[in-house]
mmCIF file of C-alpha atoms in Angstrom:
data_model
loop_
_atom_site.group_PDB
_atom_site.id
_atom_site.type_symbol
_atom_site.label_atom_id
_atom_site.label_comp_id
_atom_site.label_asym_id
_atom_site.label_seq_id
_atom_site.Cartn_x
_atom_site.Cartn_y
_atom_site.Cartn_z
ATOM 1 C CA MET A 1 0.765 -16.392 11.817
ATOM 2 C CA SER A 2 -1.681 -15.563 14.566
ATOM 3 C CA ASP A 3 -0.540 -14.266 17.960
ATOM 4 C CA ALA A 4 -3.975 -13.506 19.341
ATOM 5 C CA GLN A 5 -7.651 -13.891 18.713
ATOM 6 C CA ILE A 6 -8.262 -12.166 15.402
ATOM 7 C CA ALA A 7 -10.907 -9.496 15.714
ATOM 8 C CA GLU A 8 -10.674 -7.507 12.515
ATOM 9 C CA LEU A 9 -8.099 -8.877 10.051
ATOM 10 C CA GLY A 10 -8.478 -12.178 8.280
ATOM 11 C CA TRP A 11 -5.686 -14.395 6.932
ATOM 12 C CA VAL A 12 -5.833 -15.726 3.379
ATOM 13 C CA GLU A 13 -3.455 -18.078 1.584
ATOM 14 C CA ALA A 14 -3.103 -17.634 -2.171
ATOM 15 C CA ARG A 15 -0.823 -19.806 -4.284
ATOM 16 C CA GLY A 16 -0.275 -21.057 -7.800
ATOM 17 C CA THR A 17 -0.417 -19.316 -11.155
ATOM 18 C CA PRO A 18 -1.061 -15.554 -11.310
ATOM 19 C CA ARG A 19 -4.666 -16.204 -12.252
ATOM 20 C CA GLU A 20 -5.105 -18.650 -9.355
ATOM 21 C CA VAL A 21 -3.567 -16.155 -6.930
ATOM 22 C CA GLY A 22 -5.857 -13.396 -8.189
ATOM 23 C CA ARG A 23 -8.915 -15.625 -7.980
ATOM 24 C CA ALA A 24 -8.156 -16.530 -4.350
ATOM 25 C CA LEU A 25 -7.773 -12.862 -3.418
ATOM 26 C CA GLY A 26 -10.983 -12.005 -5.253
ATOM 27 C CA GLN A 27 -12.938 -14.723 -3.478
ATOM 28 C CA ALA A 28 -11.605 -13.500 -0.126
ATOM 29 C CA GLY A 29 -12.911 -9.992 -0.778
ATOM 30 C CA ARG A 30 -16.059 -10.737 -2.762
ATOM 31 C CA ASP A 31 -18.639 -10.351 0.023
ATOM 32 C CA ALA A 32 -17.164 -7.049 1.195
ATOM 33 C CA VAL A 33 -16.949 -5.628 -2.313
ATOM 34 C CA HIS A 34 -20.553 -6.524 -3.086
ATOM 35 C CA GLY A 35 -21.772 -5.492 0.360
ATOM 36 C CA VAL A 36 -19.747 -2.310 0.912
ATOM 37 C CA LEU A 37 -17.828 -1.059 -2.100
ATOM 38 C CA LEU A 38 -20.343 -1.243 -4.943
ATOM 39 C CA ALA A 39 -22.605 1.229 -3.148
ATOM 40 C CA ALA A 40 -19.788 3.711 -2.457
ATOM 41 C CA ASP A 41 -19.577 6.982 -4.361
ATOM 42 C CA TYR A 42 -15.882 6.372 -5.069
ATOM 43 C CA TRP A 43 -16.628 3.104 -6.852
ATOM 44 C CA LYS A 44 -19.259 4.784 -8.993
ATOM 45 C CA ALA A 45 -16.927 7.671 -9.819
ATOM 46 C CA VAL A 46 -14.004 5.443 -10.786
ATOM 47 C CA THR A 47 -16.041 2.987 -12.863
ATOM 48 C CA ASP A 48 -17.961 5.719 -14.693
ATOM 49 C CA PRO A 49 -17.961 5.004 -18.449
ATOM 50 C CA ALA A 50 -16.448 8.456 -18.974
ATOM 51 C CA HIS A 51 -13.089 6.922 -17.987
ATOM 52 C CA SER A 52 -13.378 3.860 -20.235
ATOM 53 C CA ASP A 53 -10.875 5.028 -22.870
ATOM 54 C CA GLN A 54 -8.276 5.900 -20.235
ATOM 55 C CA VAL A 55 -8.783 2.560 -18.483
ATOM 56 C CA ALA A 56 -8.504 0.668 -21.767
ATOM 57 C CA THR A 57 -5.221 2.422 -22.549
ATOM 58 C CA MET A 58 -3.759 1.566 -19.139
ATOM 59 C CA ALA A 59 -5.045 -2.010 -19.399
ATOM 60 C CA ALA A 60 -3.246 -2.461 -22.717
ATOM 61 C CA ARG A 61 -0.017 -1.189 -21.133
ATOM 62 C CA VAL A 62 -0.352 -3.670 -18.262
ATOM 63 C CA ARG A 63 -0.925 -6.580 -20.647
ATOM 64 C CA ARG A 64 2.222 -5.691 -22.600
ATOM 65 C CA ARG A 65 4.547 -4.797 -19.727
ATOM 66 C CA PHE A 66 3.399 -7.136 -16.950
ATOM 67 C CA PRO A 67 1.403 -10.044 -18.409
ATOM 68 C CA ALA A 68 1.533 -11.986 -15.143
ATOM 69 C CA ILE A 69 -0.017 -9.079 -13.227
ATOM 70 C CA TRP A 70 -2.652 -8.794 -15.938
ATOM 71 C CA GLU A 71 -3.475 -12.458 -15.343
ATOM 72 C CA GLU A 72 -3.695 -11.727 -11.619
ATOM 73 C CA LEU A 73 -6.172 -8.928 -12.337
ATOM 74 C CA THR A 74 -8.170 -11.298 -14.522
ATOM 75 C CA GLY A 75 -8.271 -13.833 -11.705
ATOM 76 C CA LEU A 76 -9.234 -11.098 -9.250
ATOM 77 C CA ALA A 77 -12.256 -10.223 -11.393
ATOM 78 C CA ASP A 78 -13.181 -13.920 -11.600
ATOM 79 C CA GLY A 79 -13.048 -14.286 -7.834
ATOM 80 C CA LEU A 80 -15.005 -11.081 -7.272
ATOM 81 C CA ASP A 81 -17.639 -12.104 -9.840
ATOM 82 C CA LEU A 82 -17.418 -8.663 -11.446
ATOM 83 C CA PRO A 83 -16.709 -7.419 -14.979
ATOM 84 C CA LEU A 84 -12.999 -7.202 -15.677
ATOM 85 C CA ASP A 85 -13.179 -3.601 -16.895
ATOM 86 C CA GLN A 86 -14.671 -2.464 -13.577
ATOM 87 C CA VAL A 87 -12.031 -4.287 -11.537
ATOM 88 C CA VAL A 88 -9.258 -2.844 -13.698
ATOM 89 C CA ALA A 89 -10.730 0.648 -13.280
ATOM 90 C CA TRP A 90 -10.857 0.248 -9.500
ATOM 91 C CA ASN A 91 -7.208 -0.771 -9.505
ATOM 92 C CA CYS A 92 -6.462 2.385 -11.533
ATOM 93 C CA ARG A 93 -8.408 4.655 -9.181
ATOM 94 C CA GLY A 94 -5.458 6.806 -8.149
ATOM 95 C CA ASP A 95 -4.555 7.305 -11.803
ATOM 96 C CA ILE A 96 -8.086 8.375 -12.736
ATOM 97 C CA LEU A 97 -8.919 10.604 -9.747
ATOM 98 C CA SER A 98 -6.469 12.767 -7.820
ATOM 99 C CA ASN A 99 -8.322 12.448 -4.508
ATOM 100 C CA VAL A 100 -9.187 8.890 -3.501
ATOM 101 C CA PRO A 101 -9.649 7.479 0.033
ATOM 102 C CA ASP A 102 -6.187 5.961 0.442
ATOM 103 C CA GLY A 103 -4.354 7.609 3.324
ATOM 104 C CA CYS A 104 -1.550 6.241 5.521
ATOM 105 C CA THR A 105 1.391 7.406 7.605
ATOM 106 C CA THR A 106 4.867 5.837 7.621
ATOM 107 C CA VAL A 107 7.567 6.117 10.293
ATOM 108 C CA GLN A 108 11.099 5.652 8.912
ATOM 109 C CA LEU A 109 13.956 4.921 11.335
ATOM 110 C CA PRO A 110 17.337 4.359 9.655
ATOM 111 C CA GLY A 111 20.248 2.653 11.399
ATOM 112 C CA GLU A 112 22.075 -0.649 11.601
ATOM 113 C CA THR A 113 18.657 -2.331 11.822
ATOM 114 C CA PRO A 114 16.267 -0.059 9.907
ATOM 115 C CA VAL A 115 12.676 0.121 11.097
ATOM 116 C CA ILE A 116 9.629 0.792 8.950
ATOM 117 C CA ALA A 117 6.311 1.298 10.733
ATOM 118 C CA HIS A 118 3.088 2.076 8.926
ATOM 119 C CA ASN A 119 -0.542 3.005 9.547
ATOM 120 C CA GLU A 120 -2.799 1.700 6.797
ATOM 121 C CA ASP A 121 -5.683 4.164 6.477
ATOM 122 C CA GLY A 122 -8.632 3.448 4.188
ATOM 123 C CA LEU A 123 -12.384 3.504 3.834
ATOM 124 C CA PRO A 124 -13.975 3.079 7.295
ATOM 125 C CA GLY A 125 -16.534 0.707 5.810
ATOM 126 C CA PHE A 126 -13.744 -1.807 5.130
ATOM 127 C CA ARG A 127 -13.014 -2.211 8.839
ATOM 128 C CA GLY A 128 -13.399 -5.912 9.598
ATOM 129 C CA HIS A 129 -13.232 -6.876 5.908
ATOM 130 C CA CYS A 130 -9.516 -6.437 5.120
ATOM 131 C CA PHE A 131 -7.073 -9.303 5.378
ATOM 132 C CA MET A 132 -3.463 -10.368 5.342
ATOM 133 C CA ALA A 133 -2.557 -12.451 2.294
ATOM 134 C CA GLU A 134 0.244 -15.009 2.379
ATOM 135 C CA THR A 135 0.965 -15.353 -1.319
ATOM 136 C CA THR A 136 3.076 -18.104 -2.879
ATOM 137 C CA PRO A 137 3.265 -17.652 -6.658
ATOM 138 C CA ASP A 138 4.591 -20.364 -8.930
ATOM 139 C CA THR A 139 7.470 -18.056 -9.903
ATOM 140 C CA GLY A 140 9.171 -15.216 -8.073
ATOM 141 C CA PRO A 141 9.227 -14.295 -4.387
ATOM 142 C CA GLY A 142 6.324 -15.014 -2.111
ATOM 143 C CA PHE A 143 5.090 -12.310 0.241
ATOM 144 C CA VAL A 144 2.769 -11.368 3.068
ATOM 145 C CA SER A 145 0.706 -8.253 2.396
ATOM 146 C CA PHE A 146 -2.228 -6.307 3.785
ATOM 147 C CA CYS A 147 -5.048 -6.463 1.231
ATOM 148 C CA TYR A 148 -8.174 -4.463 0.610
ATOM 149 C CA PRO A 149 -11.133 -6.309 -0.883
ATOM 150 C CA GLY A 150 -11.074 -5.866 -4.646
ATOM 151 C CA SER A 151 -7.493 -4.593 -4.867
ATOM 152 C CA LEU A 152 -4.156 -6.009 -5.937
ATOM 153 C CA PRO A 153 -1.488 -6.367 -3.243
ATOM 154 C CA GLY A 154 1.426 -3.954 -3.377
ATOM 155 C CA HIS A 155 -0.126 -0.603 -2.484
ATOM 156 C CA THR A 156 -0.318 -1.032 1.304
ATOM 157 C CA PHE A 157 2.446 -2.801 3.248
ATOM 158 C CA ALA A 158 4.226 -6.072 2.546
ATOM 159 C CA VAL A 159 7.319 -8.172 3.165
ATOM 160 C CA THR A 160 8.653 -10.685 0.642
ATOM 161 C CA THR A 161 10.475 -13.974 1.051
ATOM 162 C CA SER A 162 13.579 -12.239 -0.321
ATOM 163 C CA GLY A 163 13.477 -9.836 2.638
ATOM 164 C CA LEU A 164 12.168 -6.771 0.776
ATOM 165 C CA VAL A 165 9.867 -4.514 2.825
ATOM 166 C CA GLN A 166 7.448 -2.082 1.218
ATOM 167 C CA ALA A 167 5.147 0.524 2.785
ATOM 168 C CA VAL A 168 3.055 2.738 0.498
ATOM 169 C CA ASN A 169 1.361 6.121 0.881
ATOM 170 C CA ASN A 170 -1.051 7.812 -1.486
ATOM 171 C CA LEU A 171 0.104 11.037 -3.167
ATOM 172 C CA ARG A 172 -2.613 13.293 -4.505
ATOM 173 C CA LEU A 173 -0.845 14.570 -7.613
ATOM 174 C CA ARG A 174 -2.667 16.672 -10.187
ATOM 175 C CA ASN A 175 -0.352 16.629 -13.192
ATOM 176 C CA MET A 176 -0.867 12.953 -13.895
ATOM 177 C CA GLN A 177 0.427 11.657 -17.210
ATOM 178 C CA SER A 178 -0.519 8.631 -19.224
ATOM 179 C CA GLY A 179 1.439 5.657 -17.946
ATOM 180 C CA LEU A 180 1.239 2.388 -16.074
ATOM 181 C CA PRO A 181 -1.198 2.311 -13.144
ATOM 182 C CA ARG A 182 0.543 3.056 -9.878
ATOM 183 C CA MET A 183 -0.975 0.006 -8.158
ATOM 184 C CA VAL A 184 0.417 -2.268 -10.863
ATOM 185 C CA ILE A 185 3.860 -0.742 -10.350
ATOM 186 C CA GLY A 186 3.515 -1.309 -6.599
ATOM 187 C CA ARG A 187 2.596 -4.938 -7.239
ATOM 188 C CA ALA A 188 5.572 -5.299 -9.590
ATOM 189 C CA VAL A 189 7.940 -4.112 -6.846
ATOM 190 C CA LEU A 190 7.104 -7.288 -4.906
ATOM 191 C CA THR A 191 8.457 -9.444 -7.749
ATOM 192 C CA HIS A 192 11.994 -8.085 -7.314
ATOM 193 C CA GLU A 193 14.667 -9.745 -5.207
ATOM 194 C CA THR A 194 16.839 -6.735 -4.300
ATOM 195 C CA LEU A 195 16.414 -3.115 -3.318
ATOM 196 C CA ASP A 196 18.422 -1.963 -6.331
ATOM 197 C CA ASP A 197 16.175 -3.926 -8.691
ATOM 198 C CA ALA A 198 13.074 -2.410 -7.093
ATOM 199 C CA LEU A 199 14.508 1.091 -7.400
ATOM 200 C CA GLY A 200 15.414 0.425 -11.018
ATOM 201 C CA LEU A 201 11.806 -0.514 -11.741
ATOM 202 C CA LEU A 202 10.529 2.692 -10.147
ATOM 203 C CA HIS A 203 12.973 4.853 -12.094
ATOM 204 C CA GLY A 204 11.924 3.182 -15.344
ATOM 205 C CA GLU A 205 8.157 3.104 -14.732
ATOM 206 C CA LYS A 206 7.186 6.415 -13.168
ATOM 207 C CA GLY A 207 3.484 5.746 -13.250
ATOM 208 C CA ALA A 208 0.413 7.813 -13.947
ATOM 209 C CA GLY A 209 -0.794 8.457 -10.393
ATOM 210 C CA GLY A 210 1.464 9.159 -7.429
ATOM 211 C CA PHE A 211 2.768 6.985 -4.608
ATOM 212 C CA HIS A 212 5.332 7.307 -1.864
ATOM 213 C CA LEU A 213 7.170 4.071 -1.048
ATOM 214 C CA THR A 214 9.426 3.311 1.882
ATOM 215 C CA LEU A 215 11.683 0.402 0.924
ATOM 216 C CA ALA A 216 14.333 -1.651 2.707
ATOM 217 C CA ARG A 217 15.794 -5.131 2.410
ATOM 218 C CA ALA A 218 17.267 -7.556 4.925
ATOM 219 C CA GLY A 219 21.056 -7.534 4.822
ATOM 220 C CA GLU A 220 21.249 -3.887 3.786
ATOM 221 C CA ALA A 221 21.384 -0.830 6.008
ATOM 222 C CA ARG A 222 19.761 1.419 3.397
ATOM 223 C CA LEU A 223 16.324 2.907 3.940
ATOM 224 C CA ALA A 224 14.826 4.428 0.785
ATOM 225 C CA SER A 225 12.130 7.080 0.501
ATOM 226 C CA VAL A 226 10.707 7.065 -3.036
ATOM 227 C CA GLU A 227 8.160 9.485 -4.494
ATOM 228 C CA PHE A 228 6.936 8.701 -7.989
ATOM 229 C CA GLY A 229 4.163 9.621 -10.378
ATOM 230 C CA ALA A 230 3.287 12.174 -13.046
ATOM 231 C CA GLY A 231 6.334 10.972 -14.982
ATOM 232 C CA GLU A 232 8.853 11.627 -12.198
ATOM 233 C CA CYS A 233 10.708 9.572 -9.600
ATOM 234 C CA SER A 234 12.679 10.931 -6.646
ATOM 235 C CA VAL A 235 14.729 8.658 -4.350
ATOM 236 C CA ARG A 236 16.298 9.642 -1.036
ATOM 237 C CA MET A 237 18.333 7.386 1.224
ATOM 238 C CA LEU A 238 17.375 8.381 4.757
ATOM 239 C CA GLU A 239 20.029 9.109 7.360
ATOM 240 C CA ARG A 240 17.843 10.375 10.196
ATOM 241 C CA PRO A 241 14.387 9.509 11.567
ATOM 242 C CA ALA A 242 11.514 10.733 9.432
ATOM 243 C CA VAL A 243 7.767 10.490 8.852
ATOM 244 C CA HIS A 244 5.850 10.566 5.602
ATOM 245 C CA ALA A 245 2.109 11.205 5.213
ATOM 246 C CA ASN A 246 0.148 11.785 1.994
ATOM 247 C CA HIS A 247 1.911 14.529 0.114
ATOM 248 C CA ALA A 248 5.220 14.632 -1.718
ATOM 249 C CA LEU A 249 8.143 16.145 0.173
ATOM 250 C CA HIS A 250 11.075 15.872 -2.231
ATOM 251 C CA MET A 251 9.978 15.060 -5.788
ATOM 252 C CA GLY A 252 10.090 18.608 -7.106
ATOM 253 C CA ALA A 253 8.165 19.522 -10.252
ATOM 254 C CA GLY A 254 5.953 16.436 -10.116
ATOM 255 C CA ALA A 255 4.408 17.719 -6.898
ATOM 256 C CA VAL A 256 3.386 21.106 -8.302
ATOM 257 C CA GLY A 257 -0.319 21.555 -7.694
ATOM 258 C CA GLN A 258 -0.631 18.470 -5.501
ATOM 259 C CA THR A 259 -3.491 18.336 -3.009
ATOM 260 C CA VAL A 260 -2.353 18.526 0.622
ATOM 261 C CA THR A 261 -5.325 17.765 2.836
ATOM 262 C CA ARG A 262 -5.521 19.115 6.366
ATOM 263 C CA SER A 263 -5.203 15.598 7.738
ATOM 264 C CA SER A 264 -2.055 14.923 5.725
ATOM 265 C CA ALA A 265 -0.476 18.240 6.780
ATOM 266 C CA ASP A 266 -1.365 17.672 10.450
ATOM 267 C CA ARG A 267 -0.087 14.085 10.503
ATOM 268 C CA GLN A 268 3.140 15.113 8.787
ATOM 269 C CA ALA A 269 3.770 17.914 11.274
ATOM 270 C CA ARG A 270 2.862 15.909 14.381
ATOM 271 C CA GLY A 271 4.767 12.788 13.303
ATOM 272 C CA SER A 272 7.887 14.767 12.374
ATOM 273 C CA ALA A 273 7.860 16.473 15.766
ATOM 274 C CA LEU A 274 7.497 13.169 17.590
ATOM 275 C CA VAL A 275 10.365 11.381 15.811
ATOM 276 C CA ALA A 276 12.584 14.440 16.270
ATOM 277 C CA GLY A 277 12.050 14.253 20.034
ATOM 278 C CA ALA A 278 13.555 11.999 22.665
ATOM 279 C CA SER A 279 10.933 9.261 22.252
ATOM 280 C CA ARG A 280 11.024 7.460 18.920
ATOM 281 C CA ASP A 281 8.757 4.515 19.649
ATOM 282 C CA PRO A 282 7.293 3.895 16.184
ATOM 283 C CA LEU A 283 4.097 2.307 17.470
ATOM 284 C CA GLY A 284 3.670 5.168 19.912
ATOM 285 C CA VAL A 285 3.930 7.616 17.030
ATOM 286 C CA LEU A 286 1.424 5.723 14.902
ATOM 287 C CA ARG A 287 -1.056 5.326 17.783
ATOM 288 C CA ASP A 288 -0.773 9.018 18.694
ATOM 289 C CA THR A 289 -3.971 11.071 18.927
ATOM 290 C CA GLY A 290 -2.429 14.242 20.384
ATOM 291 C CA GLY A 291 -1.311 17.517 18.899
ATOM 292 C CA GLY A 292 -3.319 20.518 17.860
ATOM 293 C CA GLY A 293 -4.647 19.152 14.579
ATOM 294 C CA LEU A 294 -6.187 16.018 13.140
ATOM 295 C CA PRO A 295 -4.691 12.827 14.647
ATOM 296 C CA ILE A 296 -2.191 10.326 13.261
ATOM 297 C CA HIS A 297 -4.267 7.375 14.498
ATOM 298 C CA ARG A 298 -7.620 7.886 12.822
ATOM 299 C CA THR A 299 -10.923 6.477 14.078
ATOM 300 C CA ALA A 300 -13.377 9.368 13.646
ATOM 301 C CA PRO A 301 -16.525 8.470 11.694
ATOM 302 C CA ASP A 302 -16.494 11.997 10.269
ATOM 303 C CA ASP A 303 -12.829 11.981 9.206
ATOM 304 C CA PRO A 304 -12.571 14.740 6.569
ATOM 305 C CA ASP A 305 -10.651 12.484 4.144
ATOM 306 C CA CYS A 306 -13.112 9.599 4.709
ATOM 307 C CA GLU A 307 -10.305 7.394 6.075
ATOM 308 C CA ASN A 308 -9.689 5.415 9.268
ATOM 309 C CA THR A 309 -6.672 3.486 10.506
ATOM 310 C CA LEU A 310 -7.413 -0.154 9.678
ATOM 311 C CA ALA A 311 -4.059 -1.728 10.608
ATOM 312 C CA THR A 312 -0.600 -0.835 11.901
ATOM 313 C CA ALA A 313 2.543 -2.721 10.868
ATOM 314 C CA LEU A 314 6.091 -2.757 12.245
ATOM 315 C CA PHE A 315 9.095 -4.178 10.352
ATOM 316 C CA ARG A 316 12.600 -4.556 11.806
ATOM 317 C CA VAL A 317 14.958 -5.122 8.893
ATOM 318 C CA GLY A 318 17.913 -7.167 10.140
ATOM 319 C CA LYS A 319 21.004 -8.627 8.515
ATOM 320 C CA SER A 320 19.431 -11.936 7.537
ATOM 321 C CA ALA A 321 15.724 -11.588 8.328
ATOM 322 C CA VAL A 322 12.812 -9.210 8.705
ATOM 323 C CA ASP A 323 10.860 -9.461 11.941
ATOM 324 C CA TRP A 324 7.371 -8.110 11.509
ATOM 325 C CA ARG A 325 4.112 -7.713 13.357
ATOM 326 C CA VAL A 326 0.684 -6.356 12.513
ATOM 327 C CA HIS A 327 -1.913 -4.779 14.789
ATOM 328 C CA ASP A 328 -5.521 -4.172 13.923
ATOM 329 C CA GLN A 329 -7.212 -0.888 14.815
ATOM 330 C CA ILE A 330 -7.731 -1.644 18.495
ATOM 331 C CA SER A 331 -5.347 -4.451 19.503
ATOM 332 C CA GLN A 332 -2.647 -3.723 22.072
ATOM 333 C CA GLY A 333 -0.589 -6.719 21.036
ATOM 334 C CA PRO A 334 0.033 -7.880 17.479
ATOM 335 C CA VAL A 335 -2.634 -10.008 15.829
ATOM 336 C CA TYR A 336 -0.073 -11.433 13.392
ATOM 337 C CA SER A 337 3.705 -11.661 13.470
ATOM 338 C CA GLY A 338 6.444 -13.515 11.670
ATOM 339 C CA ARG A 339 10.002 -13.609 10.377
ATOM 340 C CA SER A 340 10.988 -13.492 6.742
ATOM 341 C CA ARG A 341 14.469 -14.997 6.333
ATOM 342 C CA THR A 342 16.759 -14.511 3.366
ATOM 343 C CA ASP A 343 19.273 -17.259 4.124
#
């Protein structure tokens, strides 16, 4: 739903079978992938034939465990007009490499009406090419999600028609084990109706690469902080305002040896100080450029992690609905907003 003239984020509708949904998402991102991504060093590194055995192993696991998501990946490759093995590898990038350009900062405000606010930080070259996808699959909940060209939904931010809210941050873990791709697990979360079901999935499928998820559901006052990857899963129910950047804070042994970039450390410190203070405006925190280190809101062309803030989302998780809005990098007002009802 548009609230203003859209400058940087498109809106795509995808519906039908998993393969039809994937094809629609692929077609929406095809020009950007061919024009921006294929020339990027990260694409070349991830799709290097040296990783082919690892990718094939993860692909086989996806086909067995989540055949519908495998069909969505197949459709994504069709729509992108790219070889399936390359598209699968790209969607396993955080399981192949420990340091990929997926950033993000999440503000977590528990209470009677929990609030999740999120900066989606990614490759600067994708600015103007990302989009919101309103997805209506033949089976399971529909959802609205921020999408990168060439990628499955479920590793950014999303809200489902069952009232489940998800915001995802990259964790740069080093002790990655063989397992299901983290982006596939993130996509699978969106198929679940309840918070408990989503948490059960994450406990059972701890992934190869690492993610941090903030999860909440309409009708529940719980706000979950989940760190998973490298064969571990840690869940905390938050009772006070918090911020999470791009390194694990509570998962224990799985975080040993993780990479903590200067940007992630600075955003974590600055955001934590802001939400601990008198002003807890989540958008104010996520648009902040102050402090003594690298900023939370990221627009520098020479960002050391090669990431810029591409969108900012705010979700208010009520008793029967989620009210949400999305800003692009520069908009003062939301460019999209809506309400996801559960009754």
